[in-house]
CSV table of C-alpha atoms and ligand atoms in Angstrom, one decimal:
chain,number,residue,atom,x,y,z
V,69,MET,CA,-15.0,0.6,-27.4
V,70,ALA,CA,-15.9,-2.9,-26.4
V,71,ASP,CA,-14.8,-2.8,-22.8
V,72,MET,CA,-13.2,0.4,-21.6
V,73,LEU,CA,-12.6,-1.2,-18.2
V,74,GLU,CA,-10.0,-3.5,-19.7
V,75,LEU,CA,-7.8,-0.7,-20.9
V,76,GLY,CA,-4.7,-0.1,-18.7
V,77,ALA,CA,-4.0,3.5,-17.6
V,78,VAL,CA,-1.3,4.0,-20.3
V,79,GLU,CA,-3.6,2.6,-22.9
V,80,ALA,CA,-6.5,4.7,-21.6
V,81,ARG,CA,-4.4,7.9,-21.8
V,82,SER,CA,-3.7,7.3,-25.5
V,83,ALA,CA,-7.4,6.4,-26.2
V,84,LEU,CA,-8.3,9.7,-24.5
V,85,ASP,CA,-5.8,11.7,-26.4
V,86,THR,CA,-6.9,10.3,-29.8
V,87,ARG,CA,-10.5,11.0,-28.6
V,88,GLU,CA,-11.5,7.4,-29.1
V,89,ILE,CA,-13.0,7.6,-25.7
V,90,SER,CA,-13.9,10.6,-23.5
V,91,ALA,CA,-12.9,11.1,-19.9
V,92,VAL,CA,-16.6,11.4,-19.0
V,93,GLU,CA,-17.4,8.0,-20.7
V,94,LEU,CA,-14.4,6.3,-18.9
V,95,THR,CA,-15.3,7.8,-15.6
V,96,SER,CA,-19.0,6.8,-16.0
V,97,ALA,CA,-17.9,3.2,-16.8
V,98,TYR,CA,-15.9,3.2,-13.5
V,99,ILE,CA,-18.7,4.6,-11.5
V,100,ALA,CA,-21.0,2.0,-12.8
V,101,ALA,CA,-18.4,-0.7,-12.0
V,102,ALA,CA,-18.1,0.6,-8.5
V,103,GLU,CA,-21.9,0.4,-8.1
V,104,ASP,CA,-22.0,-3.1,-9.6
V,105,THR,CA,-19.4,-4.3,-7.1
V,106,VAL,CA,-20.8,-2.5,-4.1
V,107,GLY,CA,-21.0,-6.0,-2.4
V,108,LEU,CA,-17.2,-6.1,-2.2
V,109,ASN,CA,-17.3,-3.0,0.1
V,110,ASN,CA,-14.2,-1.6,-1.5
V,111,TYR,CA,-15.4,2.0,-1.5
V,112,VAL,CA,-16.3,3.8,1.7
V,113,ALA,CA,-17.4,6.9,-0.3
V,114,LEU,CA,-18.1,7.2,-4.0
V,115,THR,CA,-17.8,10.8,-5.1
V,116,ALA,CA,-19.6,10.3,-8.4
V,117,GLU,CA,-20.8,13.8,-9.1
V,118,HIS,CA,-17.4,15.3,-8.3
V,119,ALA,CA,-15.7,12.6,-10.5
V,120,LEU,CA,-17.9,13.6,-13.5
V,121,GLU,CA,-17.1,17.3,-13.0
V,122,MET,CA,-13.4,16.5,-12.9
V,123,ALA,CA,-13.8,14.2,-16.0
V,124,ALA,CA,-15.6,17.0,-18.0
V,125,ALA,CA,-12.7,19.4,-17.1
V,126,SER,CA,-10.3,16.7,-18.3
V,127,ASP,CA,-12.1,16.4,-21.6
V,128,ALA,CA,-11.9,20.2,-22.0
V,129,ARG,CA,-8.2,20.2,-21.4
V,130,ILE,CA,-7.6,17.3,-23.8
V,131,ALA,CA,-9.5,19.2,-26.4
V,132,LYS,CA,-7.1,22.2,-25.9
V,133,GLY,CA,-4.1,19.9,-26.0
V,134,GLU,CA,-3.3,20.6,-22.4
V,135,ALA,CA,-3.5,17.1,-21.0
V,136,GLY,CA,-1.5,16.3,-17.8
V,137,LEU,CA,0.2,12.9,-17.1
V,138,LEU,CA,-3.0,11.4,-15.7
V,139,GLU,CA,-5.5,13.4,-17.6
V,140,GLY,CA,-9.0,11.7,-17.4
V,141,VAL,CA,-7.7,8.6,-15.5
V,142,PRO,CA,-10.2,7.5,-12.8
V,143,ILE,CA,-8.4,6.9,-9.5
V,144,GLY,CA,-9.5,5.6,-6.1
V,145,VAL,CA,-8.0,7.1,-3.0
V,146,LYS,CA,-7.3,5.2,0.3
V,147,ASP,CA,-9.3,6.8,3.0
V,148,LEU,CA,-6.1,7.6,4.9
V,149,PHE,CA,-5.5,10.6,2.5
V,150,CYS,CA,-7.1,13.9,3.3
V,151,THR,CA,-9.2,15.1,0.5
V,152,ALA,CA,-10.5,18.6,0.8
V,153,GLY,CA,-14.3,18.7,1.1
V,154,TYR,CA,-14.7,14.9,1.2
V,155,THR,CA,-14.8,12.7,4.3
V,156,SER,CA,-11.4,11.3,5.3
V,157,THR,CA,-11.8,8.9,8.2
V,158,ALA,CA,-8.9,6.4,8.2
V,159,CYS,CA,-11.8,4.0,8.4
V,160,SER,CA,-12.1,4.8,12.1
V,161,LYS,CA,-15.2,5.7,14.1
V,162,ILE,CA,-13.2,8.4,15.8
V,163,LEU,CA,-12.9,10.3,12.6
V,164,ALA,CA,-16.5,9.7,11.5
V,165,GLY,CA,-17.7,12.6,9.4
V,166,PHE,CA,-14.3,14.4,9.4
V,167,THR,CA,-14.1,16.5,6.3
V,168,PRO,CA,-10.7,18.1,5.8
V,169,THR,CA,-10.4,21.6,4.5
V,170,TYR,CA,-7.0,20.7,2.9
V,171,GLU,CA,-5.8,18.2,0.4
V,172,SER,CA,-2.9,15.8,0.9
V,173,THR,CA,0.2,16.7,-1.2
V,174,VAL,CA,0.1,13.3,-3.0
V,175,THR,CA,-3.6,13.6,-4.0
V,176,ALA,CA,-3.1,17.3,-5.0
V,177,ASN,CA,-0.3,16.1,-7.3
V,178,LEU,CA,-2.7,13.6,-8.9
V,179,TRP,CA,-5.4,16.2,-9.6
V,180,ARG,CA,-2.8,18.7,-10.9
V,181,GLU,CA,-1.9,16.0,-13.5
V,182,GLY,CA,-5.6,15.7,-14.5
V,183,GLY,CA,-6.4,12.5,-12.5
V,184,VAL,CA,-10.1,12.0,-11.7
V,185,MET,CA,-11.1,11.1,-8.1
V,186,LEU,CA,-13.6,8.3,-8.0
V,187,GLY,CA,-13.9,8.2,-4.2
V,188,LYS,CA,-12.4,6.9,-1.0
V,189,LEU,CA,-11.3,3.3,-0.5
V,190,ASN,CA,-11.7,1.0,2.4
V,191,CYS,CA,-8.7,0.2,4.6
V,192,ASP,CA,-7.8,-1.1,8.0
V,193,GLU,CA,-8.5,1.4,10.8
V,194,PHE,CA,-5.6,3.8,10.9
V,195,ALA,CA,-3.8,1.4,8.5
V,196,MET,CA,-3.3,-1.2,11.3
V,197,GLY,CA,-3.9,-4.6,9.9
V,198,SER,CA,-3.1,-7.1,7.2
V,199,ALA,CA,-6.6,-8.2,6.1
V,200,ASN,CA,-8.8,-5.0,6.0
V,201,GLU,CA,-10.8,-6.5,8.8
V,202,THR,CA,-10.2,-3.8,11.3
V,203,SER,CA,-12.1,-1.1,9.3
V,204,ALA,CA,-15.0,0.6,11.0
V,205,TYR,CA,-16.9,0.1,7.7
V,206,GLY,CA,-16.5,-3.7,7.8
V,207,PRO,CA,-14.2,-5.8,5.8
V,208,ALA,CA,-13.3,-5.1,2.1
V,209,ILE,CA,-13.7,-8.3,0.0
V,210,ASN,CA,-11.2,-9.6,-2.5
V,211,PRO,CA,-12.7,-10.0,-6.0
V,212,TRP,CA,-10.8,-13.3,-6.2
V,213,GLN,CA,-12.6,-16.4,-4.9
V,214,THR,CA,-11.8,-20.0,-4.3
V,215,ALA,CA,-13.9,-22.6,-6.1
V,216,ASP,CA,-16.1,-23.1,-3.1
V,217,GLY,CA,-17.0,-19.4,-3.2
V,218,ALA,CA,-15.8,-18.3,0.2
V,219,ASP,CA,-15.1,-14.5,0.6
V,220,LEU,CA,-11.4,-13.8,0.8
V,221,VAL,CA,-9.6,-10.9,2.4
V,222,PRO,CA,-7.9,-8.5,0.0
V,223,GLY,CA,-5.0,-8.1,2.5
V,224,GLY,CA,-4.4,-4.9,4.3
V,225,SER,CA,-4.2,-2.3,5.2
V,226,SER,CA,-4.8,-0.9,1.7
V,227,GLY,CA,-7.3,-3.7,1.0
V,228,GLY,CA,-9.9,-1.6,-0.7
V,229,SER,CA,-7.3,0.0,-3.0
V,230,ALA,CA,-5.9,-3.4,-4.2
V,231,ALA,CA,-9.3,-5.0,-4.5
V,232,ALA,CA,-10.8,-2.1,-6.4
V,233,VAL,CA,-8.0,-2.1,-8.9
V,234,ALA,CA,-8.3,-5.9,-9.4
V,235,ALA,CA,-12.1,-5.6,-9.6
V,236,ARG,CA,-11.9,-2.9,-12.3
V,237,SER,CA,-13.8,-0.4,-10.1
V,238,ALA,CA,-10.7,1.9,-10.1
V,239,LEU,CA,-8.2,2.1,-12.9
V,240,LEU,CA,-5.5,3.2,-10.4
V,241,ALA,CA,-5.4,3.7,-6.7
V,242,THR,CA,-3.3,5.1,-4.0
V,243,GLY,CA,-2.2,3.3,-0.9
V,244,THR,CA,0.1,3.6,2.1
V,245,ASP,CA,2.7,1.1,3.4
V,246,THR,CA,4.0,1.2,6.9
V,247,GLY,CA,5.0,-2.5,7.2
V,248,GLY,CA,3.6,-4.0,3.9
V,249,SER,CA,0.2,-2.4,3.4
V,250,ILE,CA,0.7,-1.8,-0.3
V,251,ARG,CA,2.8,-4.9,-1.2
V,252,GLN,CA,0.8,-7.5,0.7
V,253,PRO,CA,-2.7,-6.5,-0.6
V,254,ALA,CA,-1.2,-6.1,-4.1
V,255,ALA,CA,0.0,-9.8,-3.9
V,256,PHE,CA,-3.4,-11.0,-2.5
V,257,CYS,CA,-5.3,-9.3,-5.3
V,258,GLY,CA,-3.0,-10.0,-8.2
V,259,VAL,CA,-2.1,-6.4,-8.9
V,260,VAL,CA,1.2,-4.3,-8.9
V,261,GLY,CA,2.0,-2.3,-5.8
V,262,LEU,CA,5.0,-0.1,-5.0
V,263,LYS,CA,6.3,1.1,-1.7
V,264,PRO,CA,8.6,4.0,-2.6
V,265,THR,CA,11.8,4.9,-0.8
V,266,TYR,CA,11.0,6.6,2.5
V,267,GLY,CA,10.9,10.3,1.6
V,268,ARG,CA,9.9,9.9,-2.0
V,269,CYS,CA,6.2,10.8,-1.6
V,270,SER,CA,5.1,13.5,0.8
V,271,ARG,CA,3.4,12.4,4.0
V,272,TRP,CA,1.7,15.8,4.3
V,273,GLY,CA,-2.1,15.4,4.7
V,274,ILE,CA,-1.9,11.6,5.1
V,275,VAL,CA,-3.3,10.4,8.5
V,276,ALA,CA,-0.1,9.3,10.4
V,277,PHE,CA,0.3,5.8,11.7
V,278,ALA,CA,4.1,5.4,12.3
V,279,SER,CA,5.8,8.4,10.9
V,280,SER,CA,9.2,6.9,10.4
V,281,LEU,CA,7.8,4.0,8.4
V,282,ASP,CA,4.8,5.4,6.5
V,283,GLN,CA,5.1,5.9,2.8
V,284,ALA,CA,2.4,6.4,0.1
V,285,GLY,CA,2.5,4.5,-3.1
V,286,PRO,CA,0.7,3.4,-6.3
V,287,PHE,CA,-1.5,0.4,-7.2
V,288,SER,CA,-2.2,-0.6,-10.8
V,289,ARG,CA,-3.0,-3.6,-12.9
V,290,ASN,CA,0.4,-3.6,-14.7
V,291,VAL,CA,3.9,-2.3,-14.2
V,292,ALA,CA,3.8,0.4,-16.8
V,293,ASP,CA,0.7,1.9,-15.3
V,294,ASN,CA,2.3,1.8,-11.9
V,295,ALA,CA,5.3,3.9,-13.2
V,296,LEU,CA,2.8,6.4,-14.6
V,297,LEU,CA,1.1,6.9,-11.3
V,298,MET,CA,4.3,7.0,-9.4
V,299,GLN,CA,5.7,9.7,-11.7
V,300,ALA,CA,2.7,11.8,-10.8
V,301,MET,CA,2.6,11.1,-7.0
V,302,ALA,CA,6.2,11.5,-6.0
V,303,GLY,CA,8.2,14.7,-5.5
V,304,PHE,CA,9.8,16.9,-2.9
V,305,ASP,CA,7.5,18.7,-0.6
V,306,PRO,CA,8.8,21.4,1.8
V,307,LYS,CA,5.7,20.8,4.0
V,308,ASP,CA,7.0,17.3,5.0
V,309,SER,CA,10.4,17.6,6.8
V,310,THR,CA,11.2,14.0,5.9
V,311,SER,CA,10.5,14.6,2.2
V,312,ALA,CA,13.6,13.9,0.1
V,313,ASP,CA,14.8,16.4,-2.5
V,314,VAL,CA,16.1,13.7,-4.8
V,315,PRO,CA,15.0,13.8,-8.4
V,316,LEU,CA,12.8,10.9,-9.5
V,317,GLN,CA,14.4,8.7,-12.2
V,318,ASP,CA,12.8,8.4,-15.6
V,319,LEU,CA,10.5,5.4,-14.8
V,320,SER,CA,9.1,4.9,-18.2
V,321,ALA,CA,12.6,4.6,-19.6
V,322,ALA,CA,13.3,1.9,-17.0
V,323,LEU,CA,10.5,-0.2,-18.3
V,324,THR,CA,12.4,-1.2,-21.4
V,325,ARG,CA,15.8,-1.5,-19.7
V,326,GLY,CA,15.6,-5.2,-18.9
V,327,VAL,CA,17.8,-7.0,-16.4
V,328,GLY,CA,20.8,-7.9,-18.6
V,329,GLY,CA,23.9,-7.8,-16.4
V,330,MET,CA,21.8,-7.0,-13.3
V,331,LYS,CA,22.8,-8.8,-10.1
V,332,ILE,CA,19.9,-10.0,-8.1
V,333,GLY,CA,20.2,-11.3,-4.5
V,334,ILE,CA,18.3,-14.2,-3.1
V,335,PRO,CA,18.4,-14.0,0.8
V,336,ALA,CA,18.8,-17.3,2.6
V,337,GLU,CA,16.8,-16.0,5.6
V,338,TYR,CA,13.6,-15.6,3.6
V,339,VAL,CA,13.3,-19.4,3.3
V,340,LEU,CA,10.9,-20.0,6.2
V,341,ASP,CA,10.0,-23.3,7.9
V,342,GLY,CA,6.6,-24.5,6.9
V,343,MET,CA,6.3,-22.0,4.1
V,344,ASP,CA,3.6,-22.7,1.6
V,345,PRO,CA,5.3,-24.9,-1.1
V,346,GLU,CA,3.5,-23.0,-3.9
V,347,VAL,CA,5.1,-19.8,-2.6
V,348,VAL,CA,8.5,-21.5,-2.8
V,349,THR,CA,7.8,-22.7,-6.3
V,350,ILE,CA,6.8,-19.3,-7.6
V,351,TRP,CA,9.9,-17.7,-6.0
V,352,GLN,CA,12.1,-20.3,-7.8
V,353,GLN,CA,10.2,-19.6,-11.0
V,354,GLY,CA,10.9,-15.8,-10.6
V,355,GLN,CA,14.6,-16.6,-10.3
V,356,ASP,CA,14.5,-18.7,-13.4
V,357,TRP,CA,12.7,-15.9,-15.3
V,358,LEU,CA,15.2,-13.3,-14.3
V,359,ARG,CA,18.2,-15.5,-15.1
V,360,ALA,CA,16.7,-16.3,-18.5
V,361,ALA,CA,16.4,-12.6,-19.1
V,362,GLY,CA,20.2,-12.1,-18.5
V,363,ALA,CA,20.4,-11.4,-14.7
V,364,GLU,CA,22.9,-13.0,-12.5
V,365,LEU,CA,21.4,-14.5,-9.4
V,366,VAL,CA,23.5,-14.2,-6.2
V,367,ASP,CA,23.0,-15.9,-2.8
V,368,ILE,CA,23.0,-13.3,-0.1
V,369,SER,CA,22.5,-13.2,3.7
V,370,LEU,CA,20.4,-10.7,5.7
V,371,PRO,CA,21.3,-12.1,9.1
V,372,HIS,CA,19.1,-9.9,11.2
V,373,THR,CA,15.9,-10.7,9.3
V,374,LYS,CA,14.3,-12.7,12.1
V,375,TYR,CA,14.4,-9.6,14.4
V,376,ALA,CA,12.5,-7.4,11.9
V,377,LEU,CA,9.0,-8.4,12.9
V,378,PRO,CA,9.5,-8.0,16.6
V,379,ALA,CA,11.3,-4.7,16.1
V,380,TYR,CA,8.5,-3.4,13.9
V,381,TYR,CA,5.8,-4.4,16.3
V,382,ILE,CA,7.6,-2.2,19.0
V,383,ILE,CA,8.5,0.8,16.8
V,384,ALA,CA,5.2,1.0,14.9
V,385,PRO,CA,2.9,0.9,18.0
V,386,ALA,CA,5.3,3.3,19.8
V,387,GLU,CA,4.9,5.9,17.1
V,388,ALA,CA,1.2,5.2,16.7
V,389,SER,CA,0.5,5.7,20.4
V,390,SER,CA,2.1,9.2,20.1
V,391,ASN,CA,0.5,10.1,16.7
V,392,LEU,CA,-3.0,9.0,17.9
V,393,ALA,CA,-2.9,11.1,21.0
V,394,ARG,CA,-4.4,13.9,19.0
V,395,TYR,CA,-7.8,12.2,18.7
V,396,ASP,CA,-9.1,13.5,21.9
V,397,GLY,CA,-12.7,14.4,21.1
V,398,VAL,CA,-11.8,18.1,20.9
V,399,ARG,CA,-10.0,18.5,17.6
V,400,TYR,CA,-11.5,16.0,15.1
V,401,GLY,CA,-14.6,13.9,14.5
V,402,LYS,CA,-16.3,12.1,17.2
V,403,ARG,CA,-16.9,13.2,20.9
V,404,VAL,CA,-18.6,11.4,23.7
V,405,GLU,CA,-20.0,14.0,26.1
V,406,ALA,CA,-19.1,13.5,29.8
V,407,GLU,CA,-19.0,15.3,33.2
V,408,SER,CA,-15.3,16.0,33.2
V,409,LEU,CA,-12.7,16.6,30.5
V,410,ASP,CA,-10.7,13.4,31.5
V,411,GLU,CA,-13.8,11.3,31.3
V,412,MET,CA,-14.7,12.8,27.9
V,413,TYR,CA,-11.2,11.9,26.6
V,414,ALA,CA,-11.5,8.4,27.9
V,415,LEU,CA,-15.0,7.7,26.7
V,416,THR,CA,-14.3,9.2,23.3
V,417,ARG,CA,-11.2,7.1,22.8
V,418,ALA,CA,-12.8,3.9,24.2
V,419,GLU,CA,-15.7,4.2,21.8
V,420,GLY,CA,-14.0,5.8,18.9
V,421,PHE,CA,-11.0,3.4,18.5
V,422,GLY,CA,-11.4,-0.3,17.5
V,423,GLU,CA,-9.8,-3.2,19.2
V,424,GLU,CA,-6.7,-3.4,17.1
V,425,VAL,CA,-6.0,0.3,17.4
V,426,GLN,CA,-6.4,0.1,21.2
V,427,ARG,CA,-4.0,-2.8,21.3
V,428,ARG,CA,-1.4,-0.9,19.4
V,429,ILE,CA,-1.9,2.2,21.6
V,430,MET,CA,-1.4,0.1,24.8
V,431,ILE,CA,1.7,-1.7,23.4
V,432,GLY,CA,3.1,1.6,22.3
V,433,THR,CA,2.5,3.4,25.5
V,434,TYR,CA,4.0,0.5,27.4
V,435,VAL,CA,7.2,0.3,25.4
V,436,LEU,CA,7.7,4.1,25.6
V,437,SER,CA,7.1,4.3,29.4
V,438,ALA,CA,9.9,5.3,31.6
V,439,GLY,CA,10.8,1.9,33.0
V,440,TYR,CA,10.7,0.0,29.7
V,441,TYR,CA,11.9,2.5,27.1
V,442,ASP,CA,15.5,1.3,27.1
V,443,ALA,CA,14.6,-2.4,27.2
V,444,TYR,CA,12.1,-2.2,24.3
V,445,TYR,CA,12.0,0.9,22.2
V,446,LEU,CA,15.7,1.7,22.3
V,447,LYS,CA,16.6,-1.9,21.7
V,448,ALA,CA,14.2,-2.1,18.7
V,449,GLN,CA,15.8,1.1,17.2
V,450,ARG,CA,19.2,-0.6,17.5
V,451,VAL,CA,17.9,-3.7,15.8
V,452,ARG,CA,16.5,-1.5,13.1
V,453,ARG,CA,20.0,-0.1,12.4
V,454,LEU,CA,21.4,-3.6,12.1
V,455,ILE,CA,18.7,-4.5,9.6
V,456,ARG,CA,19.5,-1.5,7.6
V,457,ASN,CA,23.2,-2.4,7.8
V,458,ASP,CA,22.4,-5.9,6.4
V,459,PHE,CA,20.8,-4.3,3.4
V,460,GLU,CA,23.6,-1.8,2.9
V,461,THR,CA,26.1,-4.7,2.9
V,462,ALA,CA,24.0,-6.7,0.5
V,463,PHE,CA,23.6,-3.8,-1.9
V,464,GLU,CA,27.4,-3.5,-2.2
V,465,ASN,CA,27.1,-6.7,-4.3
V,466,VAL,CA,23.7,-6.8,-5.8
V,467,ASP,CA,21.4,-4.3,-7.6
V,468,ALA,CA,18.1,-5.8,-6.4
V,469,ILE,CA,16.7,-8.5,-4.1
V,470,LEU,CA,14.0,-11.0,-5.0
V,471,THR,CA,11.7,-12.5,-2.4
V,472,PRO,CA,8.2,-13.8,-2.1
V,473,ALA,CA,5.7,-11.0,-1.4
V,474,THR,CA,3.7,-12.9,1.2
V,475,PRO,CA,4.0,-16.3,2.9
V,476,SER,CA,0.6,-17.4,1.6
V,477,ALA,CA,-2.2,-16.5,-0.8
V,478,ALA,CA,-5.3,-14.6,0.3
V,479,PHE,CA,-7.2,-16.3,3.1
V,480,PRO,CA,-10.9,-16.4,4.0
V,481,VAL,CA,-12.5,-13.4,5.7
V,482,GLY,CA,-12.6,-14.0,9.5
V,483,ARG,CA,-10.1,-16.8,9.5
V,484,LYS,CA,-7.3,-15.1,11.4
V,485,VAL,CA,-9.1,-12.2,12.9
V,486,ASP,CA,-9.0,-13.6,16.5
V,487,ASP,CA,-5.3,-14.3,16.4
V,488,PRO,CA,-3.3,-11.1,16.3
V,489,VAL,CA,0.1,-12.8,16.3
V,490,THR,CA,-0.7,-15.0,13.2
V,491,ASN,CA,-1.9,-11.8,11.5
V,492,PHE,CA,1.4,-10.1,12.3
V,493,LEU,CA,3.2,-12.9,10.4
V,494,ASN,CA,1.7,-11.7,7.1
V,495,ASP,CA,4.3,-8.9,7.1
V,496,VAL,CA,7.3,-11.1,7.5
V,497,PHE,CA,8.7,-10.4,4.0
V,498,THR,CA,7.6,-6.8,3.7
V,499,VAL,CA,8.5,-5.2,7.1
V,500,PRO,CA,12.3,-5.1,6.6
V,501,ALA,CA,12.0,-2.7,3.7
V,502,ASN,CA,10.1,-0.2,5.9
V,503,LEU,CA,12.6,-0.5,8.7
V,504,ALA,CA,15.4,0.2,6.3
V,505,GLY,CA,13.5,2.8,4.2
V,506,LEU,CA,14.0,0.9,1.0
V,507,PRO,CA,11.7,0.8,-2.1
V,508,GLY,CA,9.9,-2.4,-2.7
V,509,MET,CA,7.5,-3.7,-5.4
V,510,ALA,CA,5.0,-6.5,-5.4
V,511,VAL,CA,4.4,-8.0,-8.9
V,512,PRO,CA,1.8,-10.8,-9.6
V,513,ALA,CA,3.7,-13.9,-10.7
V,514,GLY,CA,1.2,-16.6,-11.0
V,515,ILE,CA,-1.8,-18.6,-9.8
V,516,ASN,CA,-1.8,-21.3,-7.1
V,517,GLY,CA,-3.7,-24.5,-7.1
V,518,ASP,CA,-6.8,-22.8,-5.7
V,519,SER,CA,-6.7,-20.3,-8.6
V,520,LEU,CA,-5.5,-17.4,-6.4
V,521,PRO,CA,-2.8,-15.0,-7.3
V,522,LEU,CA,0.7,-15.1,-5.8
V,523,GLY,CA,3.2,-12.2,-5.9
V,524,LEU,CA,6.9,-11.7,-5.8
V,525,GLN,CA,8.7,-8.8,-4.1
V,526,LEU,CA,11.6,-6.9,-5.5
V,527,LEU,CA,13.7,-4.6,-3.3
V,528,ALA,CA,16.3,-2.1,-4.4
V,529,ARG,CA,18.7,0.6,-3.0
V,530,PRO,CA,17.2,3.8,-1.6
V,531,PHE,CA,15.9,6.1,-4.4
V,532,ASP,CA,16.5,3.4,-7.1
V,533,GLU,CA,12.8,2.8,-7.9
V,534,ALA,CA,13.9,2.6,-11.6
V,535,THR,CA,15.6,-0.8,-11.0
V,536,LEU,CA,12.3,-2.1,-9.5
V,537,TYR,CA,10.4,-1.1,-12.6
V,538,ALA,CA,13.0,-2.6,-14.9
V,539,ALA,CA,13.0,-5.9,-13.2
V,540,GLY,CA,9.3,-5.8,-12.4
V,541,GLN,CA,8.5,-5.4,-16.2
V,542,VAL,CA,10.7,-8.5,-16.9
V,543,LEU,CA,8.8,-10.6,-14.3
V,544,GLU,CA,5.4,-9.3,-15.6
V,545,ASP,CA,6.4,-10.2,-19.2
V,546,ALA,CA,7.6,-13.7,-18.2
V,547,ALA,CA,4.7,-14.5,-15.9
V,548,GLY,CA,2.1,-13.5,-18.5
V,549,PHE,CA,-0.3,-13.1,-15.6
V,550,VAL,CA,-3.7,-11.9,-16.5
V,551,ALA,CA,-5.6,-10.2,-13.6
V,552,ASN,CA,-9.0,-11.7,-14.1
V,553,PRO,CA,-10.7,-12.3,-10.8
V,554,PRO,CA,-14.1,-13.9,-10.9
V,555,ARG,CA,-15.9,-11.2,-9.0
V,556,ARG,CA,-15.1,-8.2,-11.1
V,557,ALA,CA,-17.4,-5.7,-12.7
V,558,GLY,CA,-19.2,-7.3,-15.5
V,559,GLY,CA,-18.1,-10.7,-14.3
V,560,VAL,CA,-19.8,-13.3,-12.1
V,561,SER,CA,-20.9,-11.5,-8.9
C,793,LIG,N1,0.1,-5.1,8.7
C,793,LIG,C1,1.0,-4.2,9.3
C,793,LIG,C2,0.4,-3.6,10.6
C,793,LIG,O1,-0.6,-4.0,10.9
C,793,LIG,C3,1.4,-3.1,8.3
C,793,LIG,C4,0.3,-2.1,8.1
C,793,LIG,C5,0.7,-1.0,7.2
C,793,LIG,O2,1.7,-1.2,6.4
C,793,LIG,N2,0.1,0.1,7.3
C,793,LIG,O3,1.0,-2.8,11.2
């Protein structure tokens, strides 16, 4: 096989079943690729020995005709997922060395279907960020580059996941999305990323950031591979009280459904002042592709859109401040010894949490405090309801919504790091879906003038991921986008 790394997951599955390649060969190729691209800092732990054992077990099951959905497919895991026996740090110093004794439900689902764990992927600390620059392990680098060779961010928080899939150092990867952390890095790295409906994937065993917004989801290099991973990840879990007992649709059937007769909404409020003209062009292009494939484009209004970011940046820190109270130097990871208990808490948290995490804890504690709760937190929750109502009204008339995934392409490492508010603007198109609990998909749609990928976002009704896969496949076919970043394994490094 000339270049195994170029096979998609669906293709690799059939090459494995016909014994054209073995799981051990495929896994070895990915381990070598991860080692070749170590400069991209996409992995925070490569579990090569374990991966080869899992791959050998996959080969044995394939030989017996007992292959699971993901049998022999090498997968990278965001470091936010607990993996039994392997460090799970949320890329924070405060969880340095933390090795869970339990496996998250989502990753357990993958291994049950024969997936092979390659290792743990870099992300923003506790998933707080949009550039993977808040990681305690240092920034993850995007395999895409501008002509002048500057290092670009992969987006965040699931930056390592998106970058590894683009760089061919993971065939598939898991991510989590609280305000855009799957869709925004997918767009920056030219890969496909899905944030499922809230409740579709179990949150059990995933380090919590903002529990009412967090959702796990799949990364892949094409839409069909994404459906395969989603099919394996999702499912009801009694261990997560917010897990939804709603059967998953047949996603592979959705891939050939097309968009004939589908109504797709274009929200007026997503046209921003000063938006990158190339983003506007690609959005227009996406509308033309869908129309040509038989969809009806409908102008819609989501009037409360402008309040989504401010509401998110109250609700998410509020929940984070409460979730992160557990890192006290007693129960997990790091402890700074001190004379008194209070001092030990304070020193541990001061040293263990990075700047962005501390900022979120302070904002969250403030908006939840007795004097400000009604003015901020309660108000934000009401705004959240209005945003959800906007979508409910829109979905009375349309089946899906098309928007840009991000307001710009990937930017250089370090460019926005000192400006938290500019960083927050990265999430302007992605946050509303989290507030409303809707599924959303980012699909690569083209290349800008600097040869960097740009993505489009599709949104659908709750629990209607199938529509995203149907329309996503149409966009992918029309765009003919080939994910071929310059700094990938075997490429220029
Ligand atoms: N960028 C957003 C934030 O920093 C979203 C992060 C996420 O989805 N985990 O909160």
